[in-house]
Coordinates of C-alpha atoms in Angstrom, one line a residue:
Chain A
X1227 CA 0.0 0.0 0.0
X1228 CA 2.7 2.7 1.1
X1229 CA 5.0 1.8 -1.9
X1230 CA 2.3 2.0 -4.8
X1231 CA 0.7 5.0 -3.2
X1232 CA 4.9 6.3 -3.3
X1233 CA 5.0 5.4 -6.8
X1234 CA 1.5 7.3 -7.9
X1235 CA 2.9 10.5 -5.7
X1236 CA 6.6 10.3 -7.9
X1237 CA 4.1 9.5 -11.0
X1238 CA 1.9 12.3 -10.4
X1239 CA 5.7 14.5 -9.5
X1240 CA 6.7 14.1 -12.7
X1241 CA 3.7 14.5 -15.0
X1242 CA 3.2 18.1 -13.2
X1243 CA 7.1 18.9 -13.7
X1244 CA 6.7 18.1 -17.4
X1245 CA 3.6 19.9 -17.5
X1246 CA 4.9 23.1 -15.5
X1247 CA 8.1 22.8 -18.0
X1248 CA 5.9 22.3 -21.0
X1249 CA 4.3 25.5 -20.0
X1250 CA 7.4 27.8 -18.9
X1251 CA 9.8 26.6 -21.4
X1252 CA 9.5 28.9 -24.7
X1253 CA 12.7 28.6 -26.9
X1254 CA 14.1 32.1 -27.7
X1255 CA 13.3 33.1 -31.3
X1256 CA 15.9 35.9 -31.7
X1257 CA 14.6 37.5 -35.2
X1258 CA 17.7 40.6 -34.6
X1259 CA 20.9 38.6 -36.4
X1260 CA 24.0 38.1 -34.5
X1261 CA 26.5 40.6 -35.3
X1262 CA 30.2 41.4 -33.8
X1263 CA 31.6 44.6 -34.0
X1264 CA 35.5 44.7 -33.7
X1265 CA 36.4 47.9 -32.1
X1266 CA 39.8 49.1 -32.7
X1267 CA 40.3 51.4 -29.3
X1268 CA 37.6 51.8 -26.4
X1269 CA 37.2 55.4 -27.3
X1270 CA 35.1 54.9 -30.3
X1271 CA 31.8 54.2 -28.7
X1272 CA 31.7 57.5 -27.5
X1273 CA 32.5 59.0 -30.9
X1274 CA 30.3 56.6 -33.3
X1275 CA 27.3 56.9 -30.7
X1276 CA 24.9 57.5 -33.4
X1277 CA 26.3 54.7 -35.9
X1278 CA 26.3 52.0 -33.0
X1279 CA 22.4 53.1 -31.9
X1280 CA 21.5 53.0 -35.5
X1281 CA 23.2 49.0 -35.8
X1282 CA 21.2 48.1 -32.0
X1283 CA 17.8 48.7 -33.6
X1284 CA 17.7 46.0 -36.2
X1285 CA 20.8 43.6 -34.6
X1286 CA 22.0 42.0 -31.9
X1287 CA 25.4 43.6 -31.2
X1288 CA 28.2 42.4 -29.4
X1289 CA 31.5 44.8 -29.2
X1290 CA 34.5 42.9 -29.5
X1291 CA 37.8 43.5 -28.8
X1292 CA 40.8 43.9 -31.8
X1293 CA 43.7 42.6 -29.7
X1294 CA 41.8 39.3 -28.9
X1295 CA 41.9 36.4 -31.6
X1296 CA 37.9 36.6 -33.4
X1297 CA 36.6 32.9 -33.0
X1298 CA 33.9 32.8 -36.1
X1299 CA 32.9 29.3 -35.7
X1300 CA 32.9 26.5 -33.6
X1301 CA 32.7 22.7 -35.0
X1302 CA 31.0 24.2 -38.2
X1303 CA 28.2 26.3 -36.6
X1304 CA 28.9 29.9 -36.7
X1305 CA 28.6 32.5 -34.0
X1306 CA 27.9 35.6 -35.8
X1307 CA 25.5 36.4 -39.0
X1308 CA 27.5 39.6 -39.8
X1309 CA 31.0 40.9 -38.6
X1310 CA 31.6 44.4 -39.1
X1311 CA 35.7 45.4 -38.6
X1312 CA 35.1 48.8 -37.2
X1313 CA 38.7 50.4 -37.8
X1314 CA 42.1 49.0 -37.9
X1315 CA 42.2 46.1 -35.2
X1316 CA 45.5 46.0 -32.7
X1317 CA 45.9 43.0 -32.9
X1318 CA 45.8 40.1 -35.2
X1319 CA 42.0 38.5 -36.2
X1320 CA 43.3 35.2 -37.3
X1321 CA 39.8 34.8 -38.8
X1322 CA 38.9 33.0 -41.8
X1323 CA 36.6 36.2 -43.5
X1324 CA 36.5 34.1 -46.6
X1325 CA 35.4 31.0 -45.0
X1326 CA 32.4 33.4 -43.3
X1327 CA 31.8 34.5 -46.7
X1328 CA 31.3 31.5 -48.4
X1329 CA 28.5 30.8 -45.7
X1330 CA 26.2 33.1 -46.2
X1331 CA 27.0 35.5 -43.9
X1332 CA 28.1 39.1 -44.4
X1333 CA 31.8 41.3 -43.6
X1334 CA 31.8 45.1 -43.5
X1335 CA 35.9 45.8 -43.2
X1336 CA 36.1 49.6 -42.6
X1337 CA 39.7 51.0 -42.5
X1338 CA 41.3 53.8 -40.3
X1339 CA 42.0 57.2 -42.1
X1340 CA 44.7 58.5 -39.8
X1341 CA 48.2 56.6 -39.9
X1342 CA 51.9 57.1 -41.9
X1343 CA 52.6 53.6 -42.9
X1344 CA 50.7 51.3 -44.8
X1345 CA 49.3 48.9 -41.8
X1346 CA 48.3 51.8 -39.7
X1347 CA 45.3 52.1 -41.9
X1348 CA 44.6 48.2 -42.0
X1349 CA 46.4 45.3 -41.2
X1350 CA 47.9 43.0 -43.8
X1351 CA 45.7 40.1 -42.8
X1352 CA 42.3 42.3 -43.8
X1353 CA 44.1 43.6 -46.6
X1354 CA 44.7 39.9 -47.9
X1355 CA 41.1 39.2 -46.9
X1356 CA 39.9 42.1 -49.4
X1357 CA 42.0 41.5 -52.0
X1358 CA 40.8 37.7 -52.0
X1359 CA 37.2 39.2 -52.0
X1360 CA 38.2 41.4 -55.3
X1361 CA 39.0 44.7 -53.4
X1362 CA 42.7 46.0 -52.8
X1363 CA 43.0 48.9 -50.1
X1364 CA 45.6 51.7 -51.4
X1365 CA 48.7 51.7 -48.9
X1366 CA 48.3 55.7 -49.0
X1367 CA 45.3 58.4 -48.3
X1368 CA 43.1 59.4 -51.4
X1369 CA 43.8 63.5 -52.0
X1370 CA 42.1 66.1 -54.1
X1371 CA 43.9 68.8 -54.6
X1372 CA 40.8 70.6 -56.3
X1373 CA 38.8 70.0 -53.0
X1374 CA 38.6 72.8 -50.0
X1375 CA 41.2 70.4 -48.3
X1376 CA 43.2 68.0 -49.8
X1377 CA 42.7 65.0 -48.0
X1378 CA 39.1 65.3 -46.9
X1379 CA 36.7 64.7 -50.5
X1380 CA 33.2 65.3 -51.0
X1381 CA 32.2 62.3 -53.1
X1382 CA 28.7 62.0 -55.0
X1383 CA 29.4 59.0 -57.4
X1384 CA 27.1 56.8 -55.6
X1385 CA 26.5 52.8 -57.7
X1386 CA 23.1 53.4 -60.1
X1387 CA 21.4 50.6 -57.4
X1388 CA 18.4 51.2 -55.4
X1389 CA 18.8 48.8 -53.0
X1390 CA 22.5 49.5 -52.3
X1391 CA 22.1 53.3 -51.9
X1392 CA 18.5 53.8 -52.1
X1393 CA 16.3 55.7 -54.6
X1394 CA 16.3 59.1 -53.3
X1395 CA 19.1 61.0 -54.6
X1396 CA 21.7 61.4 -51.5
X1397 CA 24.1 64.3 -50.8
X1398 CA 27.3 64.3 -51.5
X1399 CA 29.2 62.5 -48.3
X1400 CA 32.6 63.7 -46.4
X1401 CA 35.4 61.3 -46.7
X1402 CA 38.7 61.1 -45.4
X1403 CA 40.7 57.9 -45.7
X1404 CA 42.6 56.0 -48.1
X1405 CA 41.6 54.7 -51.4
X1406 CA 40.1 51.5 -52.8
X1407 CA 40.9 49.2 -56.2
X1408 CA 38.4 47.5 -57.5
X1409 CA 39.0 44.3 -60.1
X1410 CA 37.8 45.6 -63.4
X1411 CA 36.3 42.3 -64.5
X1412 CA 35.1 40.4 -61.6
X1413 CA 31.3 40.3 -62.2
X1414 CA 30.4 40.2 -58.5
X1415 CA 32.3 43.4 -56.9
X1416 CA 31.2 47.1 -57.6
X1417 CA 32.6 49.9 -56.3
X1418 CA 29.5 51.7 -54.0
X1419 CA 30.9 55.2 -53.8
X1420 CA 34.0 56.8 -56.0
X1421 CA 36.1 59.5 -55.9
X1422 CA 35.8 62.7 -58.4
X1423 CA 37.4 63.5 -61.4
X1424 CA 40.3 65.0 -60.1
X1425 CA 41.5 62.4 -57.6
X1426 CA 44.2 60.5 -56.7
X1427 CA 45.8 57.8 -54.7
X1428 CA 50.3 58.6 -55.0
X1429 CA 51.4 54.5 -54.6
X1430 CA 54.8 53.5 -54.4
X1431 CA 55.3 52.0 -57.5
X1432 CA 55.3 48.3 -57.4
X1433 CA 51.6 49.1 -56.0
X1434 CA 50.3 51.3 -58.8
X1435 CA 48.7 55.0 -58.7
X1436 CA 45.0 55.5 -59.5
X1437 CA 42.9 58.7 -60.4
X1438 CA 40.2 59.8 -60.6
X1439 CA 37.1 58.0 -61.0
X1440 CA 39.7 54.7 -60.6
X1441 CA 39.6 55.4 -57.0
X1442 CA 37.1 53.7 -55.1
X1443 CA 35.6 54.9 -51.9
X1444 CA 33.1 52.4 -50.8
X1445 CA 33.1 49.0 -52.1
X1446 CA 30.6 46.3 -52.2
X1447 CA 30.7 42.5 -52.9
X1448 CA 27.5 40.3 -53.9
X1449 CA 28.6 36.5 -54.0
X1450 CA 26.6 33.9 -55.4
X1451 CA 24.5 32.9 -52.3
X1452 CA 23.7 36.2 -51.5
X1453 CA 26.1 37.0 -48.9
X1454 CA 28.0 40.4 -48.7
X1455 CA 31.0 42.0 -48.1
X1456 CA 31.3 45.7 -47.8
X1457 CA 34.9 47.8 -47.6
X1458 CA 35.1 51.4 -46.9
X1459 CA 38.3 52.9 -46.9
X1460 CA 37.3 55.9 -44.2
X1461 CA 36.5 55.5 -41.0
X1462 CA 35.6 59.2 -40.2
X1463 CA 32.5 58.6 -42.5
X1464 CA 30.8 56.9 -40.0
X1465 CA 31.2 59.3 -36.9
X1466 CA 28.9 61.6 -34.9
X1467 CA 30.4 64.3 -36.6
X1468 CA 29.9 63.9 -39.7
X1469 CA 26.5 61.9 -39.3
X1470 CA 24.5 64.7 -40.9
X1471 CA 26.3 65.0 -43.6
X1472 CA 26.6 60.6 -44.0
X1473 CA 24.2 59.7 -42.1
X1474 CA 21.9 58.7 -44.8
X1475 CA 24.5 57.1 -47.0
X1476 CA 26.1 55.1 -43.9
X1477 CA 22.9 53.8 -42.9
X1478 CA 22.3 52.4 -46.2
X1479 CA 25.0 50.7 -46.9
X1480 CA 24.8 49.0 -43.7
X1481 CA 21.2 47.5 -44.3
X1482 CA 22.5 46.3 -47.5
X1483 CA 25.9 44.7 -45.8
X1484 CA 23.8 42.6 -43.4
X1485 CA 21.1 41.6 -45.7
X1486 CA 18.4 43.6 -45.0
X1487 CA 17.3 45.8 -48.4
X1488 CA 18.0 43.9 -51.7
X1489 CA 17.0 40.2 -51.1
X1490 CA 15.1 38.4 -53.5
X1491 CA 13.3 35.1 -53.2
X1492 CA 11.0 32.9 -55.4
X1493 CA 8.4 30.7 -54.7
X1494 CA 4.9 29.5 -56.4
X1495 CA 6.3 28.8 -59.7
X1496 CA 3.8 27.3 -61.8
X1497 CA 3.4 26.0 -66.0
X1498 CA 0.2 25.5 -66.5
X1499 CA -1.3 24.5 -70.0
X1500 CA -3.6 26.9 -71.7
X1501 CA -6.7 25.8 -73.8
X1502 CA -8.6 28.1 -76.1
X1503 CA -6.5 30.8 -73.4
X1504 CA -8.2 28.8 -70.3
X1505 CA -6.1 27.2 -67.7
X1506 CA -6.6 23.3 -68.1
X1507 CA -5.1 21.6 -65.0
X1508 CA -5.3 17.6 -65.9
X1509 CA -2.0 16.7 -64.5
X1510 CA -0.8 16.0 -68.5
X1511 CA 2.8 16.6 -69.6
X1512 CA 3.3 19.3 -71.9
X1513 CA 2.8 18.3 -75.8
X1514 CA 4.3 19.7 -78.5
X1515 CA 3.4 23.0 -79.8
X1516 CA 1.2 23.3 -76.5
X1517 CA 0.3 26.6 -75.0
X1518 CA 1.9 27.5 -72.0
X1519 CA 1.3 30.1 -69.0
X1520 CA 4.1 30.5 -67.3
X1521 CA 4.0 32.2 -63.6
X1522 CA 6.4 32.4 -60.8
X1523 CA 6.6 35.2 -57.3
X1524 CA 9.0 37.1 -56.6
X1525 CA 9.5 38.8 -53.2
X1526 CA 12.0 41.1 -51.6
X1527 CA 13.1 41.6 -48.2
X1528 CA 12.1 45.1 -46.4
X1529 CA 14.3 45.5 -43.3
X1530 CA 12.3 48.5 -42.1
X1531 CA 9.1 46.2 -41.7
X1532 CA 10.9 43.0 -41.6
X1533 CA 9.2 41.1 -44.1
X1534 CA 8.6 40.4 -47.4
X1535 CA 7.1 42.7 -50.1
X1536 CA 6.5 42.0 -53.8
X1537 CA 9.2 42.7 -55.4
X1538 CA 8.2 45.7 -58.6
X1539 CA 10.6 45.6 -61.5
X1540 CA 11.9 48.4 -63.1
X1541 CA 9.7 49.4 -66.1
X1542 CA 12.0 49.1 -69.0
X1543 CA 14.2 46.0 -66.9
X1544 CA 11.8 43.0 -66.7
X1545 CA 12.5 39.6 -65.4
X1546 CA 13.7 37.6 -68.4
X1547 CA 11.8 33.8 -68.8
X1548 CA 14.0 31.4 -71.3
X1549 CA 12.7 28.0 -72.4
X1550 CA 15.5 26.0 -73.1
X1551 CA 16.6 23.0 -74.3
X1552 CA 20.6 22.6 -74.2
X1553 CA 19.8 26.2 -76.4
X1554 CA 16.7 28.6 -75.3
X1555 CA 14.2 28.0 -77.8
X1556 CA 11.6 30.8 -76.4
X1557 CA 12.5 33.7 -74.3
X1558 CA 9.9 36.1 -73.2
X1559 CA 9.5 38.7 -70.7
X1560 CA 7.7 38.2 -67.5
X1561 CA 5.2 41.0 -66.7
X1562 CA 3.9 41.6 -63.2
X1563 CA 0.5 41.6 -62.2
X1564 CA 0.1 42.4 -58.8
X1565 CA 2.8 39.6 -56.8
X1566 CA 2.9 37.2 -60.2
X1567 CA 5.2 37.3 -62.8
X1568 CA 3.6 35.8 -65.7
X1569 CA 3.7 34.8 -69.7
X1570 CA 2.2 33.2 -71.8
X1571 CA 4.6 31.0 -74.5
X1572 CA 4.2 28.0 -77.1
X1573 CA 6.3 25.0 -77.2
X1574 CA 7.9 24.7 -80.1
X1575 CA 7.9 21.6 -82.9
X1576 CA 10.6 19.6 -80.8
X1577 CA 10.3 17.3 -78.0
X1578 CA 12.3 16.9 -75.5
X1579 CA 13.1 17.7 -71.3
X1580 CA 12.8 21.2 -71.4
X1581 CA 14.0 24.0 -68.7
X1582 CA 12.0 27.3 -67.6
X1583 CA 15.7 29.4 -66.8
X1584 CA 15.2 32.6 -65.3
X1585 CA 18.7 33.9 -64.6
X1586 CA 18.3 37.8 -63.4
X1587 CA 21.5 39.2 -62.1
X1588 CA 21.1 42.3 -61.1
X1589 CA 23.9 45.3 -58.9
X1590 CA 22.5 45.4 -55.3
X1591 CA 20.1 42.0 -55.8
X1592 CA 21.5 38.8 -54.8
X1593 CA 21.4 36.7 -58.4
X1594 CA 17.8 34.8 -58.8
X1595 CA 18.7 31.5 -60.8
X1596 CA 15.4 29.4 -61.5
X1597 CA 15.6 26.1 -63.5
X1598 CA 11.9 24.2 -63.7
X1599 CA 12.5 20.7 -65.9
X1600 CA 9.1 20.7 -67.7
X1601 CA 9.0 17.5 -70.4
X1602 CA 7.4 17.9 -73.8
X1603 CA 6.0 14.9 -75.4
X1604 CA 5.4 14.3 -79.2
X1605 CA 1.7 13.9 -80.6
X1606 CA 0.2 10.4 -79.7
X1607 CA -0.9 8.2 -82.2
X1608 CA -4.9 9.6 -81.9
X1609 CA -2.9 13.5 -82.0
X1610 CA -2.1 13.2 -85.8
X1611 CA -4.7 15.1 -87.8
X1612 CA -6.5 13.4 -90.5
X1613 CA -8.8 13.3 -93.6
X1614 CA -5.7 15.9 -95.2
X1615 CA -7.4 18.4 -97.9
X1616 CA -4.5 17.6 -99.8
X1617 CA -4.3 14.0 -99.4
X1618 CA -7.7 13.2 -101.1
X1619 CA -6.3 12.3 -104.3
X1620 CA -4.1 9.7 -102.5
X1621 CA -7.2 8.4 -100.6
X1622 CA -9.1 8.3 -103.8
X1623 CA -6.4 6.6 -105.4
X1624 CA -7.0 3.4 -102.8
X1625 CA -10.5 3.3 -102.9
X1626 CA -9.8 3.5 -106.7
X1627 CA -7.8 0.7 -106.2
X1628 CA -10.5 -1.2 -104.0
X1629 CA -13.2 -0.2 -106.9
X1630 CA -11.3 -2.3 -109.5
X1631 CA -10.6 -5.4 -107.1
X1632 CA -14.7 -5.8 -106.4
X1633 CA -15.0 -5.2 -110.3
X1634 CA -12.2 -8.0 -111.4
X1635 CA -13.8 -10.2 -109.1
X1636 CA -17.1 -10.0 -110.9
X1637 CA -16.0 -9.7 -114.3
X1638 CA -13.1 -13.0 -113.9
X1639 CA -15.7 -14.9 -112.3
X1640 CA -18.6 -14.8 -114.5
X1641 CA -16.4 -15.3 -117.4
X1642 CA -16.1 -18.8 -118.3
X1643 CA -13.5 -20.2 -119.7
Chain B
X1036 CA 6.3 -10.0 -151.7
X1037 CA 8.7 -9.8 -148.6
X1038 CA 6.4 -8.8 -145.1
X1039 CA 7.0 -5.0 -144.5
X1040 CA 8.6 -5.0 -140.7
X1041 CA 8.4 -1.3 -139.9
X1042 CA 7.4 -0.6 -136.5
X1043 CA 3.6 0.1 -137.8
X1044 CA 3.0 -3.6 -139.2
X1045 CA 4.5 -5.3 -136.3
X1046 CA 2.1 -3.6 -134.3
X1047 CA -0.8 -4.3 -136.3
X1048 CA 0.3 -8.0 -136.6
X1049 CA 0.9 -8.3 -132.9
X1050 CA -2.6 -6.5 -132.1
X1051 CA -4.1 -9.0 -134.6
X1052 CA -2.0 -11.9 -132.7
X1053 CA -3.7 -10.8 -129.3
X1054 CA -6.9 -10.3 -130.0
X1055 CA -6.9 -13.7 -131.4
X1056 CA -4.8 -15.8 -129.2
X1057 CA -5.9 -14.2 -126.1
X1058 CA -8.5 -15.4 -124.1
X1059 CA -11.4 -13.1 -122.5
X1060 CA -9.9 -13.9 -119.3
X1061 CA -6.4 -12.7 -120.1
X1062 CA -8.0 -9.6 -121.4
X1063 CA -9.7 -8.6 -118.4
X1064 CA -6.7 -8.9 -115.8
X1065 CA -4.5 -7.1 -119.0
X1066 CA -7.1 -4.2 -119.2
X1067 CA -7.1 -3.8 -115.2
X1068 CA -3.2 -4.0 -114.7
X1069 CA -2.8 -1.4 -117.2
X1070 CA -6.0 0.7 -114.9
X1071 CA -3.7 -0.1 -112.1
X1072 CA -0.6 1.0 -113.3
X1073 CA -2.2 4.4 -114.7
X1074 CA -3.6 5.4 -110.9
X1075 CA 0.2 4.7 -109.6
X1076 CA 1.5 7.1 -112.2
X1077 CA -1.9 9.4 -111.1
X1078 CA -0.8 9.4 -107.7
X1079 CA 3.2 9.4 -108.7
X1080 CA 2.2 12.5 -110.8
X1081 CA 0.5 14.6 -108.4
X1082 CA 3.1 13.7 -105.4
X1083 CA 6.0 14.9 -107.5
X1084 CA 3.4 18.4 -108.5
X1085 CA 2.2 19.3 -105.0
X1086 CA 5.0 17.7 -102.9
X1087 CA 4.8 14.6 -100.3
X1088 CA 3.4 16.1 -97.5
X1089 CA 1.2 13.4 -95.7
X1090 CA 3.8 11.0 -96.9
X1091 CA 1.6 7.8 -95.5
X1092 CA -1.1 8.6 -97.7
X1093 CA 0.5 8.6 -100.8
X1094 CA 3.1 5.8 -100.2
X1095 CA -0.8 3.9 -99.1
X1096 CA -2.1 4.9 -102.6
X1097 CA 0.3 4.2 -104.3
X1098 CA 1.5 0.7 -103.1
X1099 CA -2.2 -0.2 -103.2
X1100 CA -2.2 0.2 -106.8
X1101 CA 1.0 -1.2 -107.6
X1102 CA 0.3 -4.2 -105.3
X1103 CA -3.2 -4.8 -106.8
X1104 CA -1.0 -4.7 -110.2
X1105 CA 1.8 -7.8 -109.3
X1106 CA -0.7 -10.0 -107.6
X1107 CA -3.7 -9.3 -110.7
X1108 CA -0.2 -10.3 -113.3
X1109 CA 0.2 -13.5 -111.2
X1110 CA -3.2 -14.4 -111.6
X1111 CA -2.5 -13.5 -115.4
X1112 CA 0.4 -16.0 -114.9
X1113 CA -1.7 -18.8 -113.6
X1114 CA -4.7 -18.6 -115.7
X1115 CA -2.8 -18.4 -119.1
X1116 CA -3.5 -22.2 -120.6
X1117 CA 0.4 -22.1 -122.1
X1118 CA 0.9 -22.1 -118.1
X1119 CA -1.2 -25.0 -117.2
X1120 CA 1.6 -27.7 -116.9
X1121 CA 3.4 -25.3 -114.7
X1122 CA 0.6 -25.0 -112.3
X1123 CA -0.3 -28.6 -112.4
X1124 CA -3.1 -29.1 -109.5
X1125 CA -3.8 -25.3 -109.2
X1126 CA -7.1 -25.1 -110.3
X1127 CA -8.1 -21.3 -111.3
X1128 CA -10.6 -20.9 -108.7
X1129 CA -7.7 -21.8 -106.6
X1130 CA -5.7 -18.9 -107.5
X1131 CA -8.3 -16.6 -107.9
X1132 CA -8.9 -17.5 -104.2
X1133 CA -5.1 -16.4 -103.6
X1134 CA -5.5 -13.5 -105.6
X1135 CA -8.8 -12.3 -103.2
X1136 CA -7.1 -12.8 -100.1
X1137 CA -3.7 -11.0 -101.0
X1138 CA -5.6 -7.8 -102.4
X1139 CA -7.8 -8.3 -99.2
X1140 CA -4.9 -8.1 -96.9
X1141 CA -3.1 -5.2 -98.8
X1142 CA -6.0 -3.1 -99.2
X1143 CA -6.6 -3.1 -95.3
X1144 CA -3.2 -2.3 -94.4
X1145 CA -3.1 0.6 -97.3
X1146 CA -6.6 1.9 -96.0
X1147 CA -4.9 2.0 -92.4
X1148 CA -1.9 3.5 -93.3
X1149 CA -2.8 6.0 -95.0
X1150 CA -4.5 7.6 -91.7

C-alpha cells in the first residue's frame, strides 16, 4: 500500500514537472541577427554613438575586442551572422573572413583614415582578406587637390542601385581615408561610392597609382549565395560628426551589408497549360506545340518592416523567362501583375526535357537563378490530324484501287473459260 | 512480196496476234493491270506536283495500286493455258482464291496506313 501510493505520488511529480516545463519553457526566437563589431580602441563608442544606436535597432550587437583572436565558428556552426571590422584592429584576427563568406553571412571591413605607414590604416591580414574578396585597399590616403582640403573629399558617385544606396538621390558624403581598387572584371564586386574626377591615390610604385574615378571609396561584394561583403576605406564617414552629412548614405549601406534591403526570393512557380486561353489543370505533360502560362513570385526583403514585399521591377528591366533546351528555344519577358510574374509561351515543334531558366542578375540584388524541368512529349498516335485536304487524291487513289478489285472479281468470275 | 517490218506492221500483226490468241480472261486482268498502273502514275504524278506532305497517304495509294498490279499479273500468270503444266493441280478458282485474299490483306493495311 505505502510503496504503490509512493509510486503514484513520484508519477503524479513528474507528470506536473513536465507539464509546468511544457508551459514555462519557450525557446528564444531571436529575429535581430548576431552581429560582432570589432572595435579598434575603447574610445570609439563615445565617438560613433549615433552609428552603433542606428546597428542596435535591427541587430543583436556584441563589441568585440581587436587585440583578442575573433573565434567565427565553432565545430562548423557559426557565432555571428555579420561581422563588421570597425577600424584598424590592434591586434591580429586570425579569422577566416573568406570562409564566413562562403557561408552566407556578411563582412563590413572599414579602414582607419589617420596613420603614416601602410598597416596603420589596415592590417595585412584584412588587406589579404579584401583582395581575395576582389578589393585591394591603397597603402596611401586618397587627396584632391581641387577640394577645399586635400585629403578630406566630397564624393557624390554613388553605384546606379536602389537597394544598395537607395532611390532618393543622396548628398554628397565627407570622406577622409585611403583609397580602394576594385578588379575591373570580376562580375560580383562594384565599387558603392568613387572618388571625383580630379582624384588621386600617390602609390609607391610596385603598388600602382590610381585617379580619378579609378579610386574607389566604398566597395561592395555580392557573392553567389547572397552574402556580402562591404569595404570602406574611411572610418571618419561613420562618426557623430559627420553623421549629418553621411548619415543617410552610412545607414544604407549597412542594411544592404547585413542583408536587410536587396533580397530576392521565389516561390509559387507554376506552367500550367492553356486551352482556347483557359487554364486546363489535368495533370498531363506538356505536348508539342502546346500553350503554355508560365507564372512564378518574386518577393524582396524590407528590413524597415521585416518582411517580405512583392518585389516591382523596373519598367523598362523585366524579369527575363528562357525556355531552353541545351539552347533557349523561347525567351519572353515576365510582366507583373500584382505579386505574379507571368507569360504566356508556345512549345515549339521539338520534344524533348525542357527547362523554364530565369537567370536575373542584377547590382544590389542577390542573383535569382530558377531552372523548372518541364517535359514535352510528341503527338500520340490519336494527336495526328486526319482526312488531309490535300491528301484526297491519294485516298481516292485506294479506294480507286479497291473499286477495281470488287469489279475484277465480278468480271473473272462470271467469265467462263 | 517480202512482209513490210516497220514498226507500224509489227504492231498491227501483234494486235491482230492478241486479239486472237488471247482469251477473255487474259483480257480482263491485262485491261485492269494497265487501270492499275495508270492510278500509280496518277498518284506518282501529283506527289512529284504538290510535294509529299502526308507521306503515308500517298506511299498507301500508291502501293495499293501497284500491289493490286503484281498479284492481278500472277493471276494472269496462272490462268494463261500455255501455263497450265506449270501449275499442275492449281485449279483457277484456286488462284483466284489467292489473288482475293492478298488484295484483301493489302487493301486493309493501305486503307490504315494511310490515316
Amino acid at each position: 500500500m505505502r510503496t504503490t501510493s509512493m509510486m503514484l505520488a513520484v508519477l503524479c511529480g513528474m507528470v506536473a514537472m513536465t507539464a509546468g516545463v511544457a508551459t514555462v519553457y519557450t525557446p528564444k526566437i531571436d529575429p535581430k541577427k548576431k552581429t560582432a563589431v570589432i572595435l579598434a580602441n575603447g574610445k570609439m563608442k563615445a565617438e560613433y554613438k549615433q552609428y552603433f544606436s542606428f546597428l542596435e535597432k535591427s541587430l543583436d550587437v556584441e563589441y568585440l575586442n581587436g587585440d583578442k583572436k575573433l573565434v567565427l565558428k565553432a565545430y562548423e556552426e557559426y557565432h555571428y551572422e555579420n561581422v563588421i571590422v570597425f577600424g584598424n584592429p590592434s591586434g591580429k584576427l586570425g579569422a577566416d573572413f573568406i570562409d564566413f563568406v562562403d557561408s552566407g553571412r556578411n563582412v563590413m571591413i572599414v579602414a582607419t583614415d589617420e596613420g603614416s605607414k601602410a598597416t596603420d590604416f589596415l592590417t595585412d591580414e584584412l588587406r589579404v582578406a579584401a583582395v581575395d574578396c576582389g578589393v585591394e585597399f591603397t597603402t596611401n590616403i586618397v587627396k584632391d587637390n581641387f577640394a577645399d582640403s586635400p585629403t578630406v573629399l566630397k564624393a557624390d558617385n554613388f553605384v546606379k542601385s536602389a537597394p544598395i544606396v537607395g532611390s532618393k538621390p543622396l548628398s554628397a558624403v565627407t570622406f577622409k581615408g585611403v583609397g580602394l581598387k576594385v578588379e575591373i572584371d570580376n562580375p560580383l564586386v562594384t565599387p558603392i561610392l568613387s572618388a571625383g574626377k580630379t582624384a588621386y591615390v600617390l602609390e609607391e610604385e610596385t603598388f600602382g597609382t590610381v585617379y580619378g574615378g579609378n579610386v574607389a571609396l566604398v566597395a561592395g561584394l555580392q557573392s553567389r549565395i547572397g552574402s556580402r561583403a562591404v569595404f570602406s576605406g574611411s572610418l571618419s564617414m561613420f562618426s557623430d560628426k559627420l553623421f549629418a552629412q553621411n548619415g543617410e548614405f552610412v545607414k544604407r549601406i549597412t542594411l544592404w551589408a547585413t542583408q536587410q534591403h536587396g533580397i530576392l526570393r521565389y516561390s509559387d512557380i507554376e506552367a500550367v497549360k492553356l486551352e482556347d486561353g483557359q487554364e486546363v489543370r489535368d495533370g498531363e505533360m506538356f505536348r508539342i506545340k502546346a500553350h503554355i502560362r508560365f507564372s512564378l513570385t518574386i518577393e524582396e526583403f524590407d528590413g524597415e518592416k521585416g518582411e517580405w514585399v512583392p518585389f516591382v521591377t523596373p519598367k523598362d528591366d523585366p524579369v527575363q523567362l528562357e525556355y531552353t533546351m541545351i539552347d533557349p528555344y523561347v525567351r519572353a519577358d515576365l510582366t507583373q501583375k500584382g505579386t505574379k510574374h507571368t507569360t504566356d509561351l508556345q512549345a515549339p515543334d521539338v520534344y524533348g526535357i525542357f527547362k523554364f531558366v530565369v537567370d536575373y542578375r542584377r547590382t544590389g540584388y542577390n542573383p535569382l537563378v530558377i531552372h523548372h524541368q518541364s517535359p514535352v512529349r510528341p503527338l500520340r498516335l490519336n494527336e495526328y490530324e486526319r482526312f488531309i485536304v490535300a491528301a484526297y487524291p491519294y485516298y481516292l487513289g485506294t479506294f480507286s484501287a479497291m473499286a477495281g478489285f470488287i469489279l475484277i472479281t465480278f468480271v473473272f468470275l462470271a467469265q467462263g473459260n | 512480196m517480202a512482209p513490210q517490218a516497220d514498226a507500224r506492221s509489227i504492231f498491227v500483226a501483234f494486235k491482230k496476234s492478241y486479239d486472237e490468241k488471247t482469251s477473255p480472261r487474259l483480257k480482263i486482268c491485262d485491261a485492269f493491270i494497265t487501270f492499275f498502273l495508270l492510278n500509280a502514275l496518277l498518284l506518282f504524278a501529283y506527289c512529284v506536283l504538290v510535294g509529299s506532305f502526308p507521306f503515308n497517304a500517298y506511299l498507301g495509294g500508291l502501293f495499293a495500286n501497284l500491289g493490286m498490279l503484281i498479284f492481278t499479273v500472277s493471276l494472269r500468270m496462272q490462268a494463261a493455258p500455255a501455263n497450265t503444266p506449270q501449275f499442275q493441280g492449281i485449279s483457277i478458282e484456286n488462284s483466284f482464291c489467292d489473288y482475293s485474299l492478298c488484295a484483301v490483306l493489302l487493301l486493309f493495311t493501305s486503307v490504315h496506313f494511310m490515316g
